[in-house]
Amino acid sequence: MGKYFDELMQDHRFREGLNACMNCGACTAVCPAAEYYNYDPRQIVDDVQARDDESIEALMKSDTIWYCGECMSCRPRCPRGNTPAYVIQALRKLSQKYGFFTESEKGRQQYALGKVLGGNMMELGYCVHPTRVAPRMHPEQGPVWAWVHEHDDDVFARFTENYKKQGPGPARAIDPESMAEFRRIFDVSGGTEFLDNIERHSLKKAEELGMTPEEYMEYVYTYNSGTHTL
Amino acid sequence: MKYRYANWQEYSKYIADDHYYYARSCIRQNFFPGSEKAFLDILRNDLGMDITEDPRHTTCTGIGYHSDVVPLETTMAIVARQFALMTECGYENYVASCITSFGIYSEVLDMWHHFPELEAKARENLFKATGREFHKPKILVHTSDLMFHVREKIAEKGVRRLVNAATGEPLKVVDHIGCHYAKVFPKKGIGGAEFPYVLAGMVEAWGGQSVDYPERRHCCGFGFRNYLVQANRGYSIANSKKKFESMAPYQPDFIVSNCPGCAMFLDRWQFTLNAMTGSNYAIPSLTYEEMAGLVMGIDPWDLGLQMHQVPVEPLLDKLGVQYDPAAKYLGKNGKFIGQPVAPAIYNPAAL
């Protein structure tokens, strides 16, 4: 009783996010995720502050903790100064530490996020880059973005001399020494191991499901069981 | 301690007049490179301000952090490197182009204040990885704060106001404030979460009419993993749909946002909703740099308005902007580079 709660309390984010919840539900009333998904941050905070290990483990294995968009709309609304989104962040971190995230459809998506964002950051130093927003993966971006993506060198040339080259400006190539520093920071601060851990657990789940890494990537990126909304 | 704040002025903050270290935004430089150029051109060239750009800075990792694939300790050490670069360049004021970066920097500084051991760890990680050390910024602002700060100077130097050139009536503007600007630390944003004024202040200073629509404070729906993973995008578009339905009855002439992602989503999701539902949304969605650029008389294609999915020409016509329609999709030096297909025949599956 309380092992996971004690571990959550080691997380500064969690300590900032949960003081004492009186279950008023203001967070749920204002939450964009609660309006769309079968999701109730009030219930989550109540479950966590009950310190019941079984219940917290069930949360960490569920889709529930992955619905939050981390917009922080709950933060200025809580009359007790809690931030349910911070509690969610701490639960997600612990869920990934123990590999529980691969037990749920939404949790398994961390593999796609780790590969896409981790790849962009480690290779380019950006979370997003024009060359990586492929219209096939982003049909919602529309035909103007497809035109930009196809003619990126020429479109960006109107705004910068340094597109994909070293020097100041948008979407520049970050110099090799800065990239080496960026990667070393990930190594010494636990970021590389965090991404590797997501991949280890995910590939184990892919094997269980009889999928190649590529098939698993496509599956987690596109599959929606249709059971999440109200 | 004050119990309740009554108006936007009570959510004001000190904004230094000059000498800033500028950090670009992953999303803004991706989708709105002309906006970042306009910001630097207006502040440096038209207002004579000292804003330095350092190509060595990287992402703050904010999108990765809020997608829960980057741990806090790593984000803090990356932020520490950005501050080290600022320190080495001889600056004490930091201006971030991204809303989520602004939220990240604000959070990191606040956590270091409350948990000094986290600052010590970030300093240790940074030194171990790079040999660098840093001073924390004395002033941290978002680029929209800085443009709000100089709005009257822009109004004085501008070549036009946000009015209908034919009727003289002010244009109706709906704004959207990025959640991580207003909701993480409301007291660090002009007007906070309750009385959003950072954009309305620019709109009013430049002659437009700010419209306070019911869902003004609602999230655009980015939601990090909720947009980045294709299977989750229903969440994202549902939130933007709610905002469009709320603002449409006021017949706005355009939307203005201070968050790079929000400005993009409020542009793209109109196209997607039209394709999905047969709606006819066509409200131009501008960044505040683009709004300022039009006031200052910058050519719309040099601002990057050709990169918008929602056509901007009806707005340009209302403002009386002279522009060359044939130049819209040309590359540098007038090079012809084709043009986008019409939305009705766009088939991304065939790409």
XYZ file of C-alpha atoms in Angstrom:
581
model
C 0.000 0.000 0.000
C 1.526 3.312 -1.156
C 4.662 2.089 -2.959
C 3.755 3.830 -6.222
C 2.533 6.924 -4.359
C 5.849 7.143 -2.535
C 7.650 6.857 -5.846
C 5.439 9.529 -7.380
C 6.314 11.787 -4.443
C 9.971 11.586 -5.530
C 8.943 13.409 -8.713
C 9.092 17.208 -8.304
C 6.392 17.607 -10.920
C 4.038 15.454 -8.858
C 4.806 17.337 -5.655
C 3.994 20.596 -7.410
C 0.856 19.154 -8.980
C -0.915 17.612 -6.013
C -1.529 19.372 -2.734
C -4.919 18.203 -1.540
C -7.845 17.660 -3.887
C -11.372 18.315 -2.601
C -12.999 16.755 -5.666
C -14.788 19.884 -6.857
C -14.352 18.897 -10.532
C -13.364 22.343 -11.840
C -10.483 20.658 -13.714
C -12.851 18.274 -15.491
C -15.275 21.085 -16.321
C -12.595 23.074 -18.162
C -10.594 20.149 -19.620
C -10.585 19.858 -23.450
C -9.734 16.149 -23.160
C -12.673 15.492 -20.809
C -14.972 17.082 -23.368
C -13.770 14.750 -26.102
C -12.660 11.518 -24.440
C -14.171 9.354 -21.740
C -11.830 11.106 -19.341
C -12.136 12.693 -15.910
C -9.033 14.301 -14.340
C -10.924 14.777 -11.060
C -11.316 11.016 -10.783
C -7.646 10.416 -11.575
C -6.427 12.831 -8.905
C -8.847 11.277 -6.418
C -7.611 7.769 -7.217
C -3.986 8.804 -6.849
C -4.409 10.628 -3.561
C -6.087 7.500 -2.145
C -2.572 5.950 -2.365
C -3.911 2.580 -3.454
C -1.182 0.719 -5.363
C -3.563 -1.536 -7.240
C -5.564 1.413 -8.470
C -2.465 3.423 -9.441
C -0.994 0.472 -11.323
C -4.271 0.002 -13.182
C -4.138 3.674 -14.166
C -0.590 3.314 -15.444
C -1.643 0.360 -17.612
C -4.745 2.105 -18.937
C -5.538 4.400 -21.865
C -6.825 6.949 -19.360
C -3.569 8.677 -18.471
C -2.736 9.194 -22.169
C -5.779 11.322 -23.056
C -4.527 14.581 -21.491
C -3.211 17.162 -23.996
C -1.039 18.934 -21.372
C -2.603 22.282 -22.347
C -2.633 23.202 -18.628
C -6.186 24.578 -18.747
C -6.708 22.863 -15.378
C -3.852 24.747 -13.737
C -5.327 28.240 -13.272
C -8.756 26.844 -12.406
C -8.039 24.625 -9.392
C -9.136 26.375 -6.188
C -6.588 24.311 -4.227
C -3.607 25.083 -6.449
C -3.319 21.566 -7.865
C -2.315 20.873 -11.449
C -3.864 17.569 -12.577
C -1.777 17.712 -15.786
C 1.381 17.561 -13.652
C -0.006 14.473 -11.904
C -0.582 12.973 -15.359
C 2.997 13.784 -16.383
C 4.305 11.966 -13.311
C 2.054 8.950 -13.934
C 3.192 8.767 -17.558
C 6.837 8.905 -16.513
C 6.369 6.072 -14.021
C 4.292 4.059 -16.496
C 7.177 4.238 -18.960
C 9.765 3.372 -16.318
C 7.997 0.086 -15.592
C 6.930 -0.624 -19.183
C 3.226 -0.455 -18.236
C 2.557 1.903 -21.167
C 2.648 -0.958 -23.667
C -0.453 -2.467 -22.015
C -2.772 0.162 -23.528
C -3.548 1.319 -27.061
C -2.852 4.982 -26.308
C 0.212 4.197 -24.206
C 1.772 2.169 -27.023
C 1.813 5.368 -29.106
C 4.845 6.489 -27.079
C 6.894 4.372 -29.480
C 5.860 6.579 -32.425
C 6.423 9.763 -30.423
C 9.838 8.611 -29.257
C 10.922 7.611 -32.756
C 9.598 10.737 -34.509
C 10.483 13.418 -31.948
C 13.607 11.646 -30.723
C 14.771 11.244 -34.323
C 14.095 14.889 -35.195
C 15.895 16.130 -32.091
C 18.918 13.843 -32.261
C 19.464 14.240 -35.996
C 18.507 17.901 -36.511
C 18.289 19.602 -33.086
C 14.619 20.491 -33.656
C 11.365 18.875 -32.571
C 9.829 19.733 -35.949
C 11.474 20.403 -39.318
C 9.920 21.158 -42.734
C 11.529 18.103 -44.318
C 9.960 15.815 -41.707
C 6.298 16.926 -42.013
C 5.470 14.564 -44.877
C 2.072 15.211 -46.524
C 1.320 11.466 -46.586
C 1.567 11.365 -42.781
C -0.192 14.746 -42.491
C -3.077 14.859 -44.967
C -4.745 17.518 -42.796
C -1.954 19.967 -43.653
C -3.577 20.457 -47.050
C -2.349 21.233 -50.562
C -0.487 24.449 -49.730
C 1.754 22.596 -47.288
C 2.233 19.817 -49.874
C 3.464 22.525 -52.272
C 5.783 23.989 -49.605
C 7.113 20.536 -48.748
C 7.837 19.715 -52.403
C 9.510 23.080 -53.110
C 10.963 23.782 -49.663
C 14.343 25.047 -50.884
C 12.714 27.637 -53.138
C 9.949 28.643 -50.722
C 12.337 29.142 -47.793
C 14.813 31.039 -50.003
C 12.472 34.047 -49.816
C 13.042 34.241 -46.058
C 16.586 33.043 -45.418
C 19.933 32.419 -47.080
C 20.611 29.545 -44.683
C 17.801 27.014 -45.074
C 19.399 23.648 -44.181
C 22.791 25.427 -44.080
C 24.833 26.651 -41.122
C 24.309 30.250 -40.010
C 21.420 32.220 -38.526
C 17.873 31.911 -39.753
C 14.845 29.612 -39.755
C 15.268 25.845 -40.224
C 19.048 26.271 -40.434
C 21.464 23.350 -40.046
C 22.709 23.448 -36.471
C 26.506 23.257 -36.375
C 28.111 19.869 -35.552
C 29.628 20.995 -32.232
C 26.250 22.255 -30.967
C 24.635 18.996 -32.059
C 27.339 17.034 -30.220
C 26.679 19.088 -27.063
C 22.937 18.542 -27.444
C 23.397 14.765 -27.641
C 25.854 14.701 -24.728
C 23.291 16.563 -22.603
C 20.790 13.828 -23.430
C 23.379 11.207 -22.450
C 24.357 12.700 -19.075
C 20.871 13.802 -17.993
C 19.014 10.556 -18.673
C 17.303 11.619 -21.912
C 18.993 8.993 -24.081
C 18.204 6.205 -21.631
C 14.604 7.439 -21.402
C 14.176 7.100 -25.184
C 16.011 3.750 -25.220
C 13.739 2.426 -22.470
C 10.625 3.329 -24.490
C 12.095 1.499 -27.473
C 13.092 -1.613 -25.462
C 9.617 -2.089 -23.992
C 7.944 -1.284 -27.315
C 9.972 -3.776 -29.333
C 9.212 -6.424 -26.721
C 5.503 -5.706 -27.175
C 5.922 -5.767 -30.982
C 7.463 -9.218 -30.693
C 4.598 -10.393 -28.488
C 2.162 -9.177 -31.140
C 4.158 -10.842 -33.927
C 4.976 -7.530 -35.628
C 8.187 -6.159 -37.109
C 9.291 -2.761 -35.731
C 8.032 -1.126 -38.943
C 4.626 -2.829 -38.677
C 4.392 -1.872 -35.007
C 5.235 1.749 -35.839
C 2.484 1.920 -38.473
C 0.061 0.245 -36.065
C 0.631 2.532 -33.082
C 0.658 5.657 -35.271
C -2.623 4.931 -37.054
C -4.733 2.454 -35.059
C -7.779 3.779 -33.244
C -10.170 1.236 -31.746
C -12.897 3.864 -31.609
C -13.621 3.108 -27.965
C -12.193 6.261 -26.374
C -14.770 8.983 -26.874
C -17.977 9.586 -24.982
C -1.520 38.909 -1.212
C -4.211 40.033 -3.574
C -7.278 37.804 -3.619
C -8.785 38.631 -6.982
C -7.587 40.370 -10.114
C -10.139 42.574 -11.810
C -8.706 43.563 -15.191
C -5.877 42.963 -17.643
C -3.675 45.739 -16.242
C -3.283 43.819 -13.005
C -1.665 40.980 -14.976
C 0.989 43.295 -16.382
C 4.729 42.689 -16.076
C 7.999 44.507 -16.627
C 9.273 44.246 -20.197
C 12.760 45.600 -20.873
C 12.940 48.170 -23.682
C 15.929 46.722 -25.513
C 18.859 44.266 -25.765
C 17.409 40.777 -26.154
C 18.755 37.306 -26.948
C 16.303 35.791 -29.444
C 15.428 32.076 -29.561
C 13.514 30.728 -32.539
C 10.556 28.357 -32.391
C 10.567 24.886 -33.973
C 7.012 25.282 -35.249
C 7.087 28.977 -36.159
C 10.259 28.675 -38.249
C 8.774 25.566 -39.854
C 5.413 26.977 -40.918
C 5.875 30.760 -40.608
C 9.504 31.594 -41.458
C 8.349 34.981 -42.774
C 6.895 35.834 -39.358
C 10.202 35.401 -37.553
C 11.903 37.452 -40.301
C 9.274 40.206 -39.960
C 9.687 40.274 -36.169
C 13.450 40.803 -36.469
C 13.163 43.250 -39.397
C 10.570 45.449 -37.682
C 12.244 45.561 -34.286
C 15.791 45.893 -35.586
C 15.435 47.915 -38.767
C 12.314 49.994 -38.164
C 12.598 50.523 -34.404
C 16.396 50.297 -34.058
C 16.366 47.666 -31.310
C 19.193 45.315 -30.406
C 17.943 41.732 -30.843
C 20.684 39.177 -31.310
C 20.285 35.790 -32.954
C 22.629 32.942 -32.149
C 22.613 30.006 -34.590
C 24.023 27.652 -31.949
C 20.770 27.355 -30.015
C 18.613 24.252 -30.472
C 15.082 23.201 -29.669
C 14.197 23.654 -25.995
C 12.746 20.085 -26.264
C 9.321 21.448 -25.234
C 7.281 19.354 -27.683
C 9.202 16.248 -26.636
C 8.800 17.099 -22.964
C 5.040 17.614 -23.279
C 4.781 14.419 -25.336
C 6.443 12.671 -22.373
C 9.446 11.345 -24.284
C 11.978 13.762 -22.738
C 12.506 13.785 -18.959
C 12.462 17.036 -16.997
C 16.163 16.752 -16.092
C 17.112 16.711 -19.776
C 14.855 19.642 -20.636
C 16.355 21.625 -17.764
C 19.903 20.967 -18.967
C 19.017 21.956 -22.545
C 17.407 25.152 -21.210
C 20.572 25.724 -19.192
C 22.591 25.523 -22.447
C 20.356 28.166 -24.079
C 20.929 30.417 -21.053
C 24.699 29.755 -21.279
C 24.691 30.888 -24.910
C 22.786 34.030 -23.898
C 25.325 34.684 -21.140
C 28.265 34.185 -23.504
C 26.721 36.645 -25.970
C 26.583 39.252 -23.185
C 22.800 39.446 -22.793
C 20.499 39.341 -19.750
C 17.123 39.563 -21.488
C 15.702 36.485 -23.239
C 12.888 36.587 -25.801
C 11.381 33.284 -26.976
C 9.488 32.975 -30.257
C 7.566 29.864 -29.121
C 4.749 29.788 -26.596
C 5.605 26.333 -25.278
C 9.263 27.409 -24.965
C 8.111 30.478 -23.015
C 6.124 28.138 -20.750
C 9.101 25.779 -20.422
C 11.533 28.583 -19.537
C 9.032 30.035 -17.028
C 8.490 26.613 -15.443
C 12.197 25.823 -15.255
C 13.039 29.154 -13.596
C 10.155 28.714 -11.151
C 11.167 25.140 -10.274
C 14.789 26.182 -9.796
C 13.515 28.840 -7.377
C 11.474 26.327 -5.368
C 13.874 23.374 -5.711
C 17.465 24.724 -5.800
C 18.779 21.154 -6.039
C 17.255 20.936 -9.533
C 19.167 24.038 -10.628
C 22.362 22.578 -9.181
C 21.757 19.336 -11.083
C 21.080 21.208 -14.332
C 24.308 23.175 -13.884
C 26.195 19.942 -13.204
C 24.714 18.179 -16.248
C 25.434 21.153 -18.481
C 29.034 21.478 -17.325
C 29.645 17.752 -17.627
C 28.276 17.681 -21.180
C 29.571 21.005 -22.523
C 31.884 22.748 -20.025
C 29.483 25.709 -20.104
C 28.140 27.824 -17.236
C 25.375 30.414 -17.205
C 23.532 33.271 -15.571
C 19.768 33.088 -15.458
C 18.014 35.749 -17.555
C 16.925 38.859 -15.679
C 14.001 39.318 -18.061
C 12.124 36.531 -19.834
C 9.427 37.472 -22.327
C 7.592 35.998 -25.271
C 7.949 37.724 -28.645
C 4.290 38.791 -28.433
C 5.070 40.569 -25.135
C 7.787 42.539 -26.871
C 5.600 43.430 -29.833
C 2.835 44.462 -27.412
C 5.414 46.658 -25.660
C 6.247 48.525 -28.896
C 2.714 48.579 -30.331
C 2.366 52.367 -30.184
C 5.676 52.849 -32.012
C 4.483 50.448 -34.704
C 1.204 52.364 -34.917
C 3.188 55.597 -35.453
C 5.409 54.129 -38.166
C 2.709 52.019 -39.849
C 1.424 52.754 -43.340
C -2.101 51.541 -42.646
C -4.502 50.674 -39.848
C -6.646 47.592 -39.339
C -9.689 49.177 -40.945
C -11.775 48.449 -43.996
C -10.254 50.720 -46.628
C -13.610 51.135 -48.389
C -15.808 51.910 -45.375
C -13.366 53.127 -42.722
C -14.868 50.643 -40.275
C -12.470 48.811 -37.930
C -11.845 45.186 -38.882
C -13.284 42.620 -36.469
C -10.513 40.484 -35.012
C -10.833 37.334 -32.915
C -7.723 36.399 -30.991
C -6.399 33.135 -29.615
C -3.857 33.129 -26.809
C -1.602 30.086 -26.538
C -2.406 27.990 -23.466
C 1.237 27.801 -22.375
C 1.449 31.594 -22.481
C -1.586 32.269 -20.305
C -2.314 29.187 -18.232
C 1.020 27.964 -16.882
C 1.851 31.192 -15.065
C -1.025 33.640 -15.631
C 0.799 36.442 -13.846
C 3.619 36.224 -16.391
C 1.313 36.982 -19.337
C -0.295 40.307 -20.292
C -3.871 39.902 -19.079
C -3.267 36.413 -17.678
C -5.704 33.606 -18.410
C -8.809 35.617 -17.567
C -8.347 38.895 -19.464
C -6.249 38.070 -22.536
C -4.912 41.394 -23.748
C -1.497 40.841 -25.321
C -3.026 40.543 -28.807
C -6.112 42.689 -28.223
C -3.760 45.504 -27.187
C -2.023 45.324 -30.564
C -5.356 45.094 -32.429
C -6.713 48.174 -30.660
C -3.483 50.167 -31.039
C -3.545 49.474 -34.777
C -7.189 50.488 -35.256
C -8.999 47.138 -35.267
C -11.863 45.912 -33.077
C -11.154 43.001 -30.746
C -14.138 40.630 -30.466
C -14.559 38.746 -27.168
C -16.142 35.487 -28.415
C -17.335 32.820 -25.928
C -14.633 30.164 -26.492
C -11.792 32.672 -26.707
C -9.884 30.922 -23.917
C -10.411 27.350 -25.143
C -7.370 25.340 -26.306
C -6.834 25.130 -30.094
C -6.514 21.360 -29.666
C -2.806 20.749 -30.384
C -2.520 18.594 -27.283
C 0.965 17.347 -28.332
C 0.433 13.524 -28.646
C -3.151 14.289 -29.660
C -1.969 15.885 -32.889
C 1.405 14.264 -33.410
C -0.055 10.735 -33.576
C -2.381 10.395 -36.537
C -4.823 8.133 -34.648
C -5.520 10.926 -32.124
C -6.194 13.874 -34.422
C -9.956 13.745 -33.815
C -9.250 15.406 -30.458
C -7.283 18.125 -32.129
C -9.791 19.052 -34.818
C -12.753 18.772 -32.408
C -11.274 21.527 -30.251
C -10.605 23.832 -33.190
C -14.130 23.132 -34.484
C -15.523 24.316 -31.171
C -13.598 27.561 -31.520
C -14.655 28.163 -35.149
C -18.307 27.607 -34.245
C -17.939 30.077 -31.392
C -16.252 32.832 -33.406
C -18.120 32.482 -36.724
C -21.344 34.278 -35.653
C -19.301 37.450 -35.092
C -18.184 37.376 -38.754
C -14.539 38.066 -37.945
C -12.278 39.478 -40.644
C -9.379 37.417 -39.343
C -8.004 35.368 -36.449
C -4.739 36.340 -34.747
C -2.772 33.991 -32.482
C 0.403 34.364 -30.452
C 1.269 30.652 -30.428
C 3.014 29.201 -33.507
C 1.106 25.914 -33.387
C -2.271 27.535 -32.770
C -1.906 29.895 -35.752
C -1.112 26.885 -37.956
C -3.921 24.673 -36.630
C -6.532 27.413 -36.871
C -5.482 27.753 -40.525
C -5.222 24.061 -41.507
C -8.232 22.718 -39.636
C -10.575 25.013 -41.602
C -9.503 23.200 -44.792
C -9.868 19.799 -43.107
C -13.290 20.586 -41.631
C -14.495 21.845 -44.996
C -13.343 18.586 -46.593
C -14.864 16.440 -43.824
C -18.159 18.197 -43.231
C -18.876 20.412 -46.241
C -18.509 23.560 -44.143
C -17.199 26.729 -45.777
C -14.818 28.203 -43.238
C -12.459 30.767 -44.761
C -11.279 33.001 -41.910
C -7.654 34.064 -42.479
C -5.514 32.980 -39.513
C -2.560 35.313 -38.926
C 0.389 35.427 -36.604
C 0.805 38.739 -34.776
C 4.036 39.334 -36.723
C 2.044 39.040 -39.956
C -0.563 41.445 -38.560
C 2.228 43.898 -37.651
C 3.885 43.353 -41.041
C 0.699 44.328 -42.879
C 0.414 47.454 -40.711
C 4.041 48.282 -41.553
C 3.462 47.786 -45.270
C 5.554 44.652 -45.818
C 4.644 42.809 -49.022
C 2.290 39.927 -48.106
C 4.393 37.381 -49.985
C 7.536 38.554 -48.161
C 5.575 37.930 -44.951
C 4.918 34.359 -46.056
C 1.140 34.638 -46.404
C 1.344 32.325 -49.440
C 2.142 29.515 -46.967
C -1.343 29.750 -45.460
C -4.002 27.256 -46.497
C -6.868 29.743 -46.011
C -6.590 32.380 -48.765
C -5.645 35.809 -47.399
C -6.611 37.862 -50.469
C -10.082 38.869 -49.155
C -8.399 40.350 -46.063
C -5.729 42.105 -48.146
C -8.477 43.625 -50.298
C -10.364 44.885 -47.242
C -7.190 46.488 -45.922
C -6.481 48.079 -49.299
C -3.118 46.298 -49.610
C -1.579 46.565 -53.097
C -0.209 43.165 -54.064
C 0.669 41.182 -57.156
C -1.552 38.061 -57.296
C 0.751 36.481 -59.868
C 3.744 36.742 -57.516
C 2.099 34.719 -54.746
C 3.718 31.381 -55.456
C 6.996 32.532 -56.956
C 10.314 31.632 -55.414
C 13.235 33.986 -54.832
C 13.968 36.443 -57.652
C 10.667 35.621 -59.339
C 11.485 31.969 -60.050
C 8.368 29.983 -61.010
C 7.978 26.940 -58.768
C 4.472 25.755 -59.542
C 1.530 26.249 -57.247
C -0.661 24.230 -54.868
C -3.530 22.189 -56.252
C -7.076 23.281 -55.442
C -8.449 21.898 -52.154
C -11.302 20.132 -53.947
C -8.942 17.907 -55.962
C -6.222 17.431 -53.330
C -5.508 13.737 -52.730
C -2.743 13.215 -50.150
C -3.060 9.422 -50.458
C -1.676 9.707 -53.985
C 1.503 11.460 -52.819
